[in-house]
Tab-separated table of C-alpha atoms in Angstrom:
chain	number	residue	atom	x	y	z
B	1	MET	CA	89.796	81.794	76.705
B	2	ALA	CA	87.926	81.441	79.937
B	3	VAL	CA	88.825	83.453	83.034
B	4	ARG	CA	90.274	81.139	85.667
B	5	TRP	CA	88.539	81.395	88.979
B	6	ARG	CA	90.034	78.302	90.705
B	7	ASP	CA	89.589	76.633	94.040
B	8	TRP	CA	91.325	78.549	96.771
B	9	ALA	CA	93.505	77.625	99.692
B	10	VAL	CA	92.997	79.000	103.075
B	11	LEU	CA	95.969	80.972	104.385
B	12	CYS	CA	96.863	81.960	107.903
B	13	LEU	CA	96.790	85.738	108.311
B	14	MET	CA	100.200	87.317	108.600
B	15	ALA	CA	99.458	90.882	109.687
B	16	PHE	CA	101.386	93.813	108.229
B	17	GLY	CA	102.858	96.311	110.614
B	18	ALA	CA	101.543	99.852	110.309
B	19	GLN	CA	103.527	101.747	107.659
B	20	ALA	CA	103.246	104.423	105.065
B	21	ALA	CA	103.285	103.097	101.561
B	22	SER	CA	105.885	104.374	99.102
B	23	ALA	CA	106.121	104.086	95.368
B	24	GLU	CA	108.455	101.113	95.804
B	25	ASP	CA	105.754	99.029	97.360
B	26	LEU	CA	104.299	96.397	95.035
B	27	TYR	CA	101.021	94.728	95.956
B	28	ILE	CA	100.285	91.390	94.383
B	29	VAL	CA	97.093	89.321	94.295
B	30	CYS	CA	97.529	85.583	94.459
B	31	GLN	CA	94.125	84.238	93.376
B	32	ASP	CA	94.546	80.555	94.253
B	33	ASP	CA	95.993	81.382	97.684
B	34	ALA	CA	93.328	84.060	98.375
B	35	ALA	CA	96.148	86.370	99.539
B	36	LEU	CA	97.545	89.828	99.043
B	37	LEU	CA	101.360	90.008	99.107
B	38	HIS	CA	103.503	93.089	99.869
B	39	PHE	CA	106.705	92.957	97.699
B	40	ASP	CA	109.680	95.220	98.606
B	41	THR	CA	111.159	96.189	95.242
B	42	GLU	CA	114.276	97.502	96.897
B	43	ARG	CA	115.168	94.231	98.488
B	44	ALA	CA	113.353	92.098	95.888
B	45	GLU	CA	111.477	90.106	98.536
B	46	VAL	CA	108.031	89.412	99.955
B	47	SER	CA	107.768	91.395	103.130
B	48	GLY	CA	104.175	90.661	104.117
B	49	ARG	CA	101.135	88.592	103.286
B	50	VAL	CA	97.478	88.919	104.295
B	51	GLY	CA	94.544	86.687	103.675
B	52	LEU	CA	91.661	87.864	101.566
B	53	SER	CA	88.105	86.703	100.775
B	54	PRO	CA	87.957	83.729	98.350
B	55	LYS	CA	89.079	84.014	94.746
B	56	PRO	CA	90.421	87.546	94.472
B	57	ALA	CA	91.007	88.755	90.926
B	58	MET	CA	91.964	92.355	90.110
B	59	ILE	CA	93.482	95.137	92.040
B	60	ALA	CA	93.415	99.000	91.798
B	61	ALA	CA	94.912	101.739	94.032
B	62	SER	CA	94.552	105.366	95.082
B	63	LEU	CA	97.966	106.679	96.140
B	64	GLU	CA	96.450	110.037	97.378
B	65	ASN	CA	94.353	108.169	99.949
B	66	GLN	CA	96.607	105.177	100.443
B	67	LEU	CA	93.770	102.735	99.467
B	68	LEU	CA	93.768	99.382	97.633
B	69	PHE	CA	90.685	97.629	96.192
B	70	VAL	CA	90.518	94.016	95.136
B	71	SER	CA	87.645	92.392	93.205
B	72	HIS	CA	86.039	89.036	94.075
B	73	PRO	CA	83.926	88.036	91.018
B	74	GLU	CA	82.334	84.886	92.442
B	75	SER	CA	81.114	86.432	95.705
B	76	GLY	CA	79.993	89.852	94.500
B	77	ARG	CA	82.309	91.849	96.744
B	78	ILE	CA	85.204	94.199	96.761
B	79	SER	CA	87.930	94.224	99.469
B	80	ARG	CA	88.899	97.740	100.459
B	81	LEU	CA	92.287	98.038	102.330
B	82	GLU	CA	94.201	100.914	103.813
B	83	MET	CA	97.867	100.563	102.969
B	84	SER	CA	98.776	101.381	106.513
B	85	ARG	CA	96.431	98.692	107.944
B	86	LEU	CA	96.293	95.866	105.516
B	87	ASP	CA	95.425	93.410	108.263
B	88	ALA	CA	91.920	94.978	108.483
B	89	PRO	CA	90.322	94.679	105.072
B	90	LYS	CA	86.776	95.965	104.714
B	91	SER	CA	84.292	94.110	102.494
B	92	LEU	CA	82.111	96.073	100.181
B	93	GLU	CA	79.089	93.870	99.347
B	94	ILE	CA	78.079	95.108	95.901
B	95	GLY	CA	76.576	92.066	94.161
B	96	GLY	CA	76.906	90.920	90.642
B	97	THR	CA	80.168	89.761	89.198
B	98	PRO	CA	82.791	92.499	89.840
B	99	PHE	CA	85.945	91.993	87.863
B	100	GLY	CA	87.922	94.905	86.346
B	101	LEU	CA	88.605	97.956	88.562
B	102	ALA	CA	89.718	101.577	88.320
B	103	VAL	CA	89.709	104.258	91.054
B	104	SER	CA	89.820	107.988	90.924
B	105	ALA	CA	93.090	109.561	91.864
B	106	ASP	CA	91.497	111.115	94.975
B	107	GLY	CA	90.048	107.782	96.072
B	108	ARG	CA	86.419	108.982	96.136
B	109	PHE	CA	85.074	106.870	93.271
B	110	LEU	CA	85.501	103.280	92.345
B	111	TYR	CA	84.622	102.023	88.804
B	112	VAL	CA	83.745	98.250	88.577
B	113	GLY	CA	83.112	96.207	85.498
B	114	ASP	CA	80.414	93.575	86.002
B	115	TRP	CA	81.498	90.552	83.997
B	116	LYS	CA	78.084	89.029	83.499
B	117	ARG	CA	75.798	92.005	83.380
B	118	ASN	CA	77.935	93.903	80.834
B	119	VAL	CA	77.890	97.178	82.736
B	120	VAL	CA	80.393	99.490	84.518
B	121	ARG	CA	79.222	100.873	87.898
B	122	LYS	CA	80.424	103.947	89.608
B	123	LEU	CA	80.568	103.439	93.395
B	124	ASP	CA	81.262	105.455	96.393
B	125	ALA	CA	84.707	104.012	97.253
B	126	GLU	CA	84.091	104.402	101.001
B	127	THR	CA	80.746	102.520	101.293
B	128	GLY	CA	80.339	100.749	97.997
B	129	LYS	CA	77.053	102.600	97.449
B	130	PRO	CA	76.105	102.603	93.658
B	131	LEU	CA	76.070	106.115	92.094
B	132	ALA	CA	75.641	105.453	88.436
B	133	GLU	CA	76.189	102.715	85.736
B	134	ALA	CA	76.811	102.564	81.964
B	135	SER	CA	76.125	99.705	79.588
B	136	VAL	CA	79.230	98.396	77.820
B	137	GLY	CA	80.148	95.360	75.637
B	138	ARG	CA	80.212	91.664	76.579
B	139	GLU	CA	82.421	90.521	79.493
B	140	PRO	CA	84.110	93.870	80.457
B	141	ALA	CA	87.646	93.001	81.609
B	142	GLY	CA	90.316	95.766	81.935
B	143	LEU	CA	89.470	99.301	82.854
B	144	ALA	CA	91.558	102.445	82.465
B	145	LEU	CA	91.105	106.098	83.177
B	146	ASP	CA	92.610	108.775	81.039
B	147	SER	CA	94.995	111.205	82.679
B	148	ARG	CA	92.400	113.966	83.217
B	149	GLU	CA	89.792	111.480	84.382
B	150	GLU	CA	87.423	112.634	81.741
B	151	HIS	CA	86.939	109.191	80.130
B	152	LEU	CA	86.974	105.604	81.295
B	153	TYR	CA	88.042	102.934	78.764
B	154	VAL	CA	86.594	99.375	79.040
B	155	ALA	CA	87.928	96.388	77.235
B	156	ASN	CA	85.079	94.169	76.167
B	157	ARG	CA	86.541	90.665	75.844
B	158	GLU	CA	83.714	89.061	73.935
B	159	SER	CA	82.819	92.065	71.804
B	160	ARG	CA	86.174	92.772	70.162
B	161	SER	CA	85.897	96.365	71.279
B	162	VAL	CA	86.657	99.098	73.754
B	163	THR	CA	83.843	101.239	75.158
B	164	VAL	CA	84.545	104.861	75.942
B	165	VAL	CA	82.507	106.128	78.944
B	166	GLU	CA	82.192	109.828	79.541
B	167	LEU	CA	82.639	110.150	83.334
B	168	ALA	CA	80.673	113.410	83.778
B	169	SER	CA	77.494	111.705	82.522
B	170	MET	CA	78.497	108.048	83.003
B	171	ARG	CA	77.296	107.407	79.398
B	172	ALA	CA	78.934	105.238	76.778
B	173	VAL	CA	79.858	107.693	74.098
B	174	LYS	CA	81.834	105.567	71.659
B	175	THR	CA	82.704	101.924	70.825
B	176	ILE	CA	86.140	101.308	69.198
B	177	GLU	CA	86.776	98.028	67.337
B	178	VAL	CA	90.024	96.333	68.307
B	179	GLY	CA	91.474	92.818	68.160
B	180	GLU	CA	90.000	89.491	69.250
B	181	GLY	CA	89.695	89.049	72.981
B	182	PRO	CA	90.781	92.463	74.349
B	183	PHE	CA	91.576	92.116	78.039
B	184	ALA	CA	94.165	94.458	79.469
B	185	LEU	CA	94.531	98.222	79.014
B	186	GLY	CA	97.295	100.739	79.688
B	187	PHE	CA	96.915	104.562	79.322
B	188	ASP	CA	100.145	106.254	78.242
B	189	SER	CA	99.722	109.852	79.584
B	190	ALA	CA	102.967	111.118	77.942
B	191	ASN	CA	101.715	110.273	74.441
B	192	ASN	CA	98.002	110.433	75.237
B	193	ARG	CA	97.412	106.973	73.984
B	194	LEU	CA	95.514	103.837	75.083
B	195	PHE	CA	97.195	100.461	74.549
B	196	VAL	CA	94.870	97.431	74.303
B	197	ALA	CA	96.164	93.824	74.570
B	198	SER	CA	93.980	91.400	72.661
B	199	VAL	CA	94.613	87.842	73.892
B	200	ARG	CA	93.234	85.821	70.977
B	201	SER	CA	94.550	87.848	68.059
B	202	GLY	CA	98.033	88.344	69.519
B	203	GLU	CA	98.182	92.050	69.050
B	204	VAL	CA	98.230	95.379	70.793
B	205	THR	CA	95.962	98.179	69.521
B	206	ALA	CA	96.998	101.877	69.943
B	207	ILE	CA	94.226	104.301	70.275
B	208	ASP	CA	94.686	108.112	70.145
B	209	GLY	CA	93.376	109.631	73.363
B	210	ALA	CA	92.346	112.945	71.614
B	211	THR	CA	90.478	111.564	68.648
B	212	GLN	CA	89.673	108.100	70.080
B	213	VAL	CA	90.738	106.583	66.798
B	214	VAL	CA	92.941	103.464	66.266
B	215	THR	CA	96.335	104.598	65.116
B	216	ALA	CA	98.124	101.241	64.958
B	217	LYS	CA	97.908	97.490	65.494
B	218	ILE	CA	101.196	95.917	66.692
B	219	ALA	CA	101.557	92.212	66.436
B	220	VAL	CA	103.175	90.734	69.543
B	221	GLY	CA	101.953	87.133	69.465
B	222	GLY	CA	101.812	84.643	72.351
B	223	ALA	CA	98.497	85.658	73.982
B	224	PRO	CA	99.141	89.278	75.237
B	225	TYR	CA	97.553	89.553	78.641
B	226	GLY	CA	99.005	92.298	80.750
B	227	VAL	CA	100.148	95.909	79.967
B	228	ALA	CA	102.376	98.363	81.802
B	229	ILE	CA	103.445	101.809	80.738
B	230	ASP	CA	107.087	102.599	81.531
B	231	SER	CA	106.908	106.416	81.238
B	232	GLU	CA	110.424	106.852	82.619
B	233	GLY	CA	111.988	104.614	79.995
B	234	GLY	CA	109.660	105.358	77.151
B	235	ARG	CA	108.358	101.812	76.718
B	236	VAL	CA	105.181	99.812	76.818
B	237	LEU	CA	105.507	96.364	78.239
B	238	VAL	CA	103.139	93.488	77.331
B	239	THR	CA	103.190	89.946	78.844
B	240	ASN	CA	102.873	87.053	76.384
B	241	GLN	CA	101.296	84.155	78.273
B	242	HIS	CA	101.946	81.443	75.671
B	243	ALA	CA	105.512	82.556	74.932
B	244	ASN	CA	106.715	83.086	78.503
B	245	ARG	CA	108.109	86.461	77.428
B	246	VAL	CA	107.434	90.207	77.784
B	247	SER	CA	107.171	92.209	74.491
B	248	ILE	CA	108.509	95.713	74.495
B	249	ILE	CA	106.873	98.443	72.359
B	250	ASP	CA	108.218	101.808	71.392
B	251	PRO	CA	105.149	104.024	72.129
B	252	SER	CA	106.401	106.926	70.018
B	253	HIS	CA	106.873	104.978	66.805
B	254	LEU	CA	104.319	102.233	67.652
B	255	ARG	CA	106.490	99.316	66.897
B	256	LEU	CA	107.777	96.146	68.568
B	257	ILE	CA	111.419	96.664	69.613
B	258	GLY	CA	112.195	93.450	71.508
B	259	SER	CA	111.204	90.899	74.086
B	260	ILE	CA	112.428	89.384	77.343
B	261	GLY	CA	112.099	85.796	78.656
B	262	VAL	CA	110.400	85.489	82.071
B	263	GLY	CA	108.538	82.690	83.959
B	264	ARG	CA	105.717	80.445	82.935
B	265	TYR	CA	102.459	82.003	81.906
B	266	PRO	CA	103.213	85.616	82.750
B	267	GLU	CA	100.142	87.763	83.502
B	268	ALA	CA	100.594	91.060	85.352
B	269	VAL	CA	103.578	93.417	84.774
B	270	ALA	CA	104.734	96.634	86.413
B	271	THR	CA	107.789	98.862	86.000
B	272	TRP	CA	109.800	100.938	88.429
B	273	ARG	CA	113.183	102.667	88.141
B	274	GLY	CA	114.352	100.729	85.061
B	275	LYS	CA	113.138	97.353	86.155
B	276	ALA	CA	110.136	95.168	85.129
B	277	TYR	CA	108.327	93.022	87.687
B	278	VAL	CA	106.374	90.207	86.078
B	279	ALA	CA	103.957	87.868	87.966
B	280	ASN	CA	104.039	84.435	86.495
B	281	TRP	CA	100.768	82.502	86.837
B	282	PHE	CA	101.943	78.887	86.315
B	283	SER	CA	105.333	79.169	88.074
B	284	GLY	CA	103.890	81.027	91.016
B	285	ASP	CA	106.704	83.546	91.115
B	286	ILE	CA	107.833	87.078	90.059
B	287	SER	CA	110.590	87.751	87.567
B	288	VAL	CA	112.636	90.931	88.144
B	289	VAL	CA	114.201	92.131	84.924
B	290	ASP	CA	116.691	94.869	84.093
B	291	LEU	CA	115.089	96.661	81.167
B	292	ALA	CA	118.329	98.150	79.966
B	293	THR	CA	120.135	94.824	79.582
B	294	GLY	CA	117.264	92.381	79.482
B	295	ASP	CA	118.916	90.350	82.265
B	296	ARG	CA	116.710	88.519	84.766
B	297	LEU	CA	118.000	89.829	88.069
B	298	ALA	CA	115.834	87.666	90.386
B	299	THR	CA	113.076	85.075	90.486
B	300	VAL	CA	111.145	85.169	93.764
B	301	ARG	CA	108.514	82.709	94.894
B	302	LEU	CA	105.187	84.189	95.601
B	303	GLY	CA	102.469	81.580	95.969
B	304	GLU	CA	99.789	79.990	93.872
B	305	GLY	CA	98.162	81.918	91.082
B	306	PRO	CA	99.660	85.482	91.148
B	307	ARG	CA	97.132	87.252	89.035
B	308	SER	CA	97.316	91.008	89.259
B	309	MET	CA	99.507	93.641	90.925
B	310	ILE	CA	100.004	97.333	91.341
B	311	LEU	CA	102.696	99.739	92.557
B	312	SER	CA	101.443	102.042	95.270
B	313	GLY	CA	102.673	104.915	93.256
B	314	ALA	CA	100.972	103.903	89.958
B	315	ARG	CA	97.381	103.937	88.891
B	316	GLU	CA	97.532	100.657	87.045
B	317	ALA	CA	99.864	97.802	86.605
B	318	ARG	CA	97.954	94.876	85.288
């Protein structure tokens, strides 16, 4: 399944007022609109919008330094934004085809998967200066750091594998075979497990963080594309593009325990205080779902092509 980098629409800039980000702030990348949206989870509404460089794809954040990073695969750049001044993005010209992102908790280092070169680069997050790189599998997609930031996991979409990169040396130390078309990753710190969504084989692979061995493969069907760890509720959420649903996995017993209907072609998912927020690519909106009841509380229009998103208080929500 090809990654969709579509034509973009030019947006007028709507500047955000200066503000300190809180964990309730959700930042959403709309690829076709070339825009970053600020979504207020308390009010369930879009509270700001800022234009980005063409064809933004994935997003990562550092809460400690209140920073956001957005990749632009077709132009070889990364947008670096301060949460308090989103109207003044800085462009890091790094070259290549940057796609998947991860950022260290302190905001010093940015890890970038290069889609066409099959490498992951470690960059200075302030300047974009390359510091090191590691060879990985074909078409690196999702990236995830473990809780101690000792290892970086890389989903290799065309290699049916996950590469484990040791961060101290920036060397690939292990390759783990998973399902067909691995794309999104979520690291569950409470259970020390990595969850890998494989789009083509319709399954989620659980990998033990201590042994880096596959412990389970959980069939979810419907092109699983995004993963979120709900540590508060003890759940793993996985979007199913072709089913217009979100699958719910019990991370302790590694089994599917239910699913919830959302909008058309869901991609990114995040959780906060018992609710799931699901960005729906084809319907251009976000579904807000009560995880206790399965009820859809709201559907809010976003724009064209909502692709990825992150809570300002979370390392990853993609």
